[in-house]
Short mmCIF file of C-alpha atoms and ligand atoms in Angstrom, two decimals:
data_model
loop_
_atom_site.label_atom_id
_atom_site.label_comp_id
_atom_site.label_asym_id
_atom_site.label_seq_id
_atom_site.Cartn_x
_atom_site.Cartn_y
_atom_site.Cartn_z
CA LYS A 170 117.63 34.15 48.92
CA GLY A 171 119.46 30.94 49.66
CA PRO A 172 119.03 27.24 49.03
CA GLY A 173 115.75 25.55 49.89
CA ALA A 174 115.28 22.91 52.55
CA THR A 175 117.91 20.15 52.43
CA HIS A 176 116.56 17.09 50.67
CA ASN A 177 115.84 14.23 53.06
CA ILE A 178 116.05 16.62 56.00
CA THR A 179 113.67 14.48 58.06
CA ASP A 180 115.85 11.40 57.71
CA ILE A 181 119.02 13.35 58.34
CA LEU A 182 117.65 14.86 61.53
CA THR A 183 116.45 11.46 62.70
CA GLY A 184 119.78 9.81 61.99
CA ARG A 185 121.76 12.53 63.74
CA CYS A 186 119.41 12.32 66.70
CA GLU A 187 120.03 8.59 66.98
CA GLU A 188 123.79 9.14 66.76
CA TYR A 189 123.76 11.75 69.48
CA ARG A 190 121.41 9.96 71.81
CA LYS A 191 123.47 6.77 71.61
CA CYS A 192 126.66 8.70 72.38
CA LEU A 193 128.38 7.72 69.14
CA LEU A 194 130.02 11.10 68.70
CA GLY A 195 132.43 11.38 71.61
CA GLU A 196 130.68 14.48 72.85
CA PRO A 197 129.83 14.74 76.53
CA CYS A 198 126.73 12.62 76.59
CA LEU A 199 124.04 12.76 79.22
CA PRO A 200 122.00 9.80 80.50
CA PHE A 201 118.98 12.06 80.01
CA TYR A 202 119.54 12.03 76.24
CA ARG A 203 119.44 8.26 75.98
CA ASN A 204 115.66 8.30 76.38
CA VAL A 205 115.05 10.85 73.63
CA LYS A 206 112.47 9.63 71.15
CA CYS A 207 113.94 10.75 67.86
CA ARG A 208 110.75 10.50 65.84
CA ALA A 209 108.99 12.71 68.34
CA ALA A 210 111.95 15.10 68.51
CA VAL A 211 112.03 15.53 64.73
CA GLU A 212 108.30 15.97 64.63
CA SER A 213 108.52 18.75 67.21
CA PHE A 214 111.36 20.37 65.25
CA PHE A 215 108.98 20.90 62.33
CA LYS A 216 105.79 21.46 64.27
CA GLY A 217 106.14 25.21 64.78
CA ILE A 218 107.33 26.01 61.25
CA ARG A 219 105.58 23.78 58.73
CA ASN A 220 103.13 25.62 56.46
CA MET A 221 104.30 28.87 58.03
CA ASP A 222 105.55 32.09 56.47
CA PRO A 223 109.35 31.66 56.57
CA CYS A 224 109.79 35.30 57.56
CA ALA A 225 107.35 35.28 60.47
CA THR A 226 108.63 32.52 62.72
CA PRO A 227 107.41 32.89 66.29
CA ASP A 228 110.23 33.13 68.86
CA ASN A 229 108.98 30.01 70.57
CA ALA A 230 108.53 27.86 67.44
CA TYR A 231 111.23 25.41 68.55
CA ASP A 232 110.63 25.42 72.28
CA GLU A 233 109.13 21.96 72.44
CA PHE A 234 112.02 20.54 70.41
CA LEU A 235 114.68 22.39 72.41
CA ASN A 236 113.20 21.20 75.67
CA MET A 237 113.41 17.62 74.44
CA VAL A 238 117.07 17.97 73.43
CA PRO A 239 118.41 21.04 75.24
CA PRO A 240 121.95 22.26 74.54
CA THR A 241 124.14 21.24 77.46
CA THR A 242 127.83 21.91 78.03
CA VAL A 243 130.27 20.80 80.71
CA ARG A 244 131.15 23.43 83.31
CA GLY A 245 133.96 25.71 82.21
CA THR A 246 133.92 24.73 78.54
CA THR A 247 131.24 26.82 76.83
CA MET A 248 132.62 28.60 73.79
CA PHE A 249 130.78 31.27 71.84
CA TRP A 250 132.00 32.77 68.60
CA SER A 251 131.07 35.69 66.38
CA GLY A 252 132.29 36.94 63.03
CA VAL A 253 134.44 33.90 62.34
CA MET A 254 131.96 31.68 60.51
CA GLY A 255 133.81 31.19 57.22
CA ASN A 256 136.46 28.65 58.16
CA ASN A 257 134.78 26.76 61.01
CA ILE A 258 137.83 27.45 63.12
CA PRO A 259 136.12 27.56 66.54
CA GLN A 260 134.04 24.50 65.70
CA ASP A 261 137.10 22.52 64.67
CA VAL A 262 139.17 23.66 67.65
CA ALA A 263 136.31 22.68 69.94
CA GLN A 264 136.01 19.30 68.28
CA VAL A 265 139.61 18.36 69.03
CA THR A 266 139.75 20.08 72.43
CA PRO A 267 137.64 18.71 75.28
CA GLU A 268 138.19 22.01 77.09
CA PHE A 269 135.86 23.79 74.66
CA SER A 270 132.24 23.13 73.64
CA VAL A 271 130.38 25.08 70.95
CA LEU A 272 126.69 25.04 70.14
CA GLU A 273 127.33 22.91 67.06
CA GLU A 274 128.50 20.08 69.35
CA THR A 275 125.41 20.09 71.50
CA PHE A 276 122.42 17.89 70.73
CA PRO A 277 120.27 20.45 68.88
CA GLY A 278 123.29 22.12 67.26
CA TYR A 279 124.57 18.80 65.94
CA MET A 280 121.18 17.88 64.54
CA ALA A 281 120.67 21.15 62.67
CA GLY A 282 124.27 21.90 61.66
CA ASN A 283 124.85 22.71 57.97
CA LEU A 284 121.24 22.08 57.05
CA SER A 285 118.89 24.45 55.29
CA TRP A 286 115.16 24.60 55.91
CA CYS A 287 112.21 26.97 56.00
CA GLY A 288 108.44 26.85 56.04
CA ALA A 289 106.22 27.26 52.98
CA THR A 290 102.67 28.59 53.03
CA ASP A 291 101.78 27.35 49.55
CA GLY A 292 101.52 23.58 49.38
CA ASP A 293 104.83 22.25 48.10
CA GLY A 294 103.58 18.84 47.07
CA THR A 295 105.69 16.98 49.61
CA GLY A 296 103.20 17.34 52.41
CA LEU A 297 105.97 18.52 54.71
CA GLY A 298 105.05 22.21 54.59
CA LEU A 299 108.64 23.14 53.82
CA ASN A 300 110.10 25.00 50.87
CA PHE A 301 112.57 22.77 49.06
CA THR A 302 113.29 25.37 46.37
CA VAL A 303 114.41 28.53 48.12
CA CYS A 304 114.77 29.84 51.68
CA PRO A 305 115.54 33.33 53.03
CA THR A 306 119.19 33.96 53.84
CA TRP A 307 120.47 34.92 57.26
CA THR A 308 121.32 38.46 56.48
CA SER A 309 118.15 39.57 54.72
CA GLU A 310 116.85 42.68 56.42
CA THR A 311 113.40 42.25 54.97
CA CYS A 312 113.18 38.87 56.64
CA PRO A 313 114.50 39.13 60.18
CA ASN A 314 112.45 36.35 61.80
CA ASN A 315 113.36 33.69 59.32
CA THR A 316 112.87 30.05 60.13
CA LYS A 317 116.52 29.22 60.52
CA ALA A 318 117.66 32.36 62.31
CA ALA A 319 114.89 31.82 64.87
CA PHE A 320 116.28 28.39 65.57
CA TRP A 321 119.86 29.50 66.18
CA ALA A 322 118.69 32.48 68.20
CA ARG A 323 116.66 30.33 70.58
CA ALA A 324 119.28 27.57 70.82
CA SER A 325 121.97 30.21 71.46
CA LYS A 326 119.90 31.71 74.24
CA MET A 327 119.58 28.34 75.95
CA LEU A 328 123.28 27.66 75.53
CA ALA A 329 124.17 30.95 77.23
CA THR A 330 121.62 30.54 79.99
CA GLN A 331 122.97 27.15 81.05
CA ALA A 332 126.69 28.08 80.86
CA VAL A 333 128.57 27.69 84.15
CA GLY A 334 132.19 28.43 85.11
CA ASP A 335 134.63 30.00 82.66
CA VAL A 336 133.23 30.79 79.22
CA TYR A 337 135.00 31.77 76.01
CA VAL A 338 134.17 33.90 73.00
CA VAL A 339 136.16 33.80 69.77
CA LEU A 340 136.11 37.06 67.81
CA ASN A 341 137.60 38.06 64.46
CA ALA A 342 140.22 40.78 64.94
CA GLN A 343 139.70 41.86 61.33
CA ARG A 344 135.94 41.90 61.14
CA ALA A 345 134.76 44.87 59.11
CA GLY A 346 133.10 47.32 61.48
CA GLY A 347 134.70 45.82 64.58
CA ALA A 348 135.36 42.42 66.13
CA PHE A 349 132.45 42.84 68.52
CA ASN A 350 129.37 43.42 66.38
CA ASN A 351 126.43 45.01 68.18
CA GLY A 352 123.83 43.27 66.07
CA SER A 353 125.31 39.77 66.33
CA ILE A 354 123.70 36.85 68.14
CA PHE A 355 126.59 36.93 70.57
CA ALA A 356 125.94 40.60 71.41
CA THR A 357 122.16 40.54 71.45
CA ILE A 358 121.39 37.05 72.78
CA GLU A 359 124.35 35.22 74.29
CA ALA A 360 126.19 37.87 76.30
CA PRO A 361 122.98 39.27 77.85
CA ASN A 362 121.87 35.80 78.93
CA LEU A 363 125.04 34.82 80.76
CA ASN A 364 124.44 34.44 84.47
CA GLN A 365 126.64 36.63 86.72
CA ASP A 366 126.16 34.29 89.65
CA VAL A 367 127.65 31.23 87.98
CA VAL A 368 129.94 32.44 85.18
CA THR A 369 133.41 32.84 86.70
CA ASN A 370 135.22 34.45 83.76
CA VAL A 371 134.57 35.54 80.18
CA ALA A 372 137.71 34.94 78.12
CA ILE A 373 137.84 36.84 74.84
CA TYR A 374 139.95 35.10 72.19
CA LEU A 375 140.74 37.61 69.48
CA ILE A 376 141.87 35.78 66.37
CA PRO A 377 143.30 37.08 63.09
CA ASP A 378 142.02 35.69 59.79
CA PHE A 379 144.93 33.50 58.64
CA GLN A 380 143.33 32.76 55.29
CA LEU A 381 142.61 36.34 54.28
CA ALA A 382 145.88 37.44 55.88
CA ILE A 383 145.70 41.13 54.97
CA PRO A 384 149.26 42.54 55.21
CA ASN A 385 149.86 44.74 58.27
CA GLU A 386 146.39 44.12 59.56
CA MET A 387 146.88 41.03 61.63
CA TYR A 388 145.30 42.95 64.47
CA ALA A 389 143.04 45.57 63.02
CA GLU A 390 141.72 45.47 66.58
CA THR A 391 143.56 44.48 69.73
CA CYS A 392 142.45 43.71 73.26
CA THR A 393 142.98 47.34 74.18
CA ASN A 394 141.18 49.27 71.48
CA GLY A 395 138.01 49.53 69.46
CA SER A 396 134.99 47.33 69.87
CA VAL A 397 136.87 44.74 71.94
CA LEU A 398 137.63 47.32 74.60
CA TYR A 399 133.98 48.30 74.49
CA LEU A 400 132.95 44.66 74.99
CA GLN A 401 135.26 44.29 77.97
CA ASN A 402 133.75 47.34 79.64
CA PHE A 403 130.25 46.16 78.80
CA LEU A 404 130.91 42.78 80.45
CA MET A 405 132.67 44.31 83.45
CA ASN A 406 129.71 46.61 83.96
CA MET A 407 127.58 43.48 84.09
CA ASN A 408 129.90 42.31 86.90
CA PHE A 409 131.75 39.65 84.95
CA ASN A 410 135.46 38.91 85.26
CA VAL A 411 136.94 39.41 81.80
CA THR A 412 140.21 38.40 80.19
CA CYS A 413 141.34 38.98 76.62
CA GLU A 414 143.98 37.18 74.60
CA GLU A 415 145.22 37.95 71.09
CA ASN A 416 145.90 34.98 68.82
CA PRO A 417 145.84 32.27 71.52
CA LYS A 418 148.08 29.33 70.65
CA GLU A 419 145.34 26.69 70.85
CA ILE A 420 143.71 28.36 67.86
CA MET A 421 146.82 29.66 66.09
CA TRP A 422 148.25 26.13 65.66
CA LEU A 423 145.09 24.97 63.94
CA GLN A 424 144.95 28.00 61.66
CA CYS A 425 148.56 27.38 60.60
CA ALA A 426 147.88 23.68 60.06
CA ARG A 427 145.04 24.64 57.79
CA PHE A 428 146.50 27.69 56.03
CA ALA A 429 150.08 26.52 55.97
CA ASN A 430 151.36 29.32 53.74
CA SER A 431 149.74 32.13 55.67
CA PRO A 432 152.10 35.04 56.30
CA TYR A 433 150.62 35.10 59.80
CA CYS A 434 152.43 31.83 60.59
CA GLY A 435 156.08 31.44 61.42
CA PRO A 436 158.80 33.65 62.86
CA TYR A 437 158.13 36.72 60.73
CA ALA A 438 154.52 37.12 61.71
CA LYS A 439 154.04 40.07 63.98
CA GLY A 440 152.94 38.88 67.38
CA ASN A 441 154.04 35.31 66.90
CA PRO A 442 156.79 33.79 69.00
CA VAL A 443 160.07 33.25 67.17
CA VAL A 444 160.34 29.49 66.77
N1 LIG B 93 125.13 30.59 66.46
BR1 LIG B 93 124.86 28.50 60.53
C1 LIG B 93 124.69 31.68 65.81
N2 LIG B 93 124.48 31.75 64.51
C2 LIG B 93 124.67 30.68 63.77
C3 LIG B 93 125.08 29.47 64.34
C4 LIG B 93 125.31 29.42 65.74
N3 LIG B 93 125.71 28.28 66.31
N4 LIG B 93 125.20 28.57 63.34
C5 LIG B 93 124.87 29.24 62.22
N5 LIG B 93 124.55 30.53 62.46
P1 LIG B 93 127.98 35.98 63.31
P2 LIG B 93 126.74 35.66 65.78
C6 LIG B 93 124.27 31.61 61.49
O1 LIG B 93 129.28 35.49 62.80
O2 LIG B 93 127.32 36.37 66.98
C7 LIG B 93 125.46 30.85 67.89
C8 LIG B 93 123.49 32.75 62.17
O3 LIG B 93 122.18 32.86 61.74
O4 LIG B 93 127.79 37.46 63.33
O5 LIG B 93 125.56 36.30 65.17
C9 LIG B 93 126.82 30.34 68.37
O6 LIG B 93 126.66 29.80 69.67
C10 LIG B 93 124.27 34.00 61.93
O7 LIG B 93 123.67 34.90 61.01
O8 LIG B 93 127.90 35.46 64.76
C11 LIG B 93 127.74 31.55 68.41
O9 LIG B 93 128.33 31.75 69.69
C12 LIG B 93 125.59 33.59 61.35
O10 LIG B 93 125.53 32.17 61.13
C13 LIG B 93 126.87 32.76 68.10
O11 LIG B 93 125.54 32.28 68.11
C14 LIG B 93 126.69 33.94 62.33
O12 LIG B 93 126.78 35.33 62.51
C15 LIG B 93 127.30 33.32 66.75
O13 LIG B 93 126.37 34.19 66.18
#
């Protein structure tokens, strides 16, 4: 069980919608978005979930909302990630790098980012049909179709479906059980929805965890073993071009800026260039 719906969630969603639609965020911004009616968008966000069991969200609960503000990325920039949630590294790299776009930078991802929400069947007194006290967590096995997971699953599917050109996926080289996790959204929803006809390359970025920095385990997995090798074969069997890079510099610099004392930074770190 996790926190309940974020207080003032309706106002927050409306405000973020206005920011995005007016192109105040420096993200690629489409003329199409300018005409979004934020009141209507926020209303459609809640429509499929209010007064609903938070563990029985229909797959299509957010379809009307997501069709009003679909996730869109510039050709050749779409970046997926999996197993690297803790430090927001891919999100922050994408924010300072126009070459990469993550779901959290798209219209629906920006609106919903870092918010909590779920439906409530028993009147909560607010009239919103949400539970402001407690919501199911992501990982709960007894509650797979939870309100929030259903949102990210559907938004992720749309992100993958519209991706064109080179795409990227950031994976955690030290993830317990393997960098490529079979049950992840990336494995079950994003990778299978990439389009072979328009995606020119899938670049795997395998990154160590500079904060945890387990000694001698900078690469518990490499590009040539374990679940990452499996992923490469899986993608090649789907007819994708695949490349794999360990600790790419674009990400390494940011990790070292953030975790300045990490033993993975500097000349003594295995795999780093001597500088
Ligand atoms: N995505 Br708060 C998926 N899950 C998200 C996202 C998000 N943008 N934002 C949040 N979550 P894991 P994954 C929650 O590290 O492969 C999209 C999810 O409910 O294993 O499952 C992104 O486009 C999930 O339980 O990664 C990204 O490419 C957890 O955080 C991909 O799906 C992340 O789980 C990542 O999902």
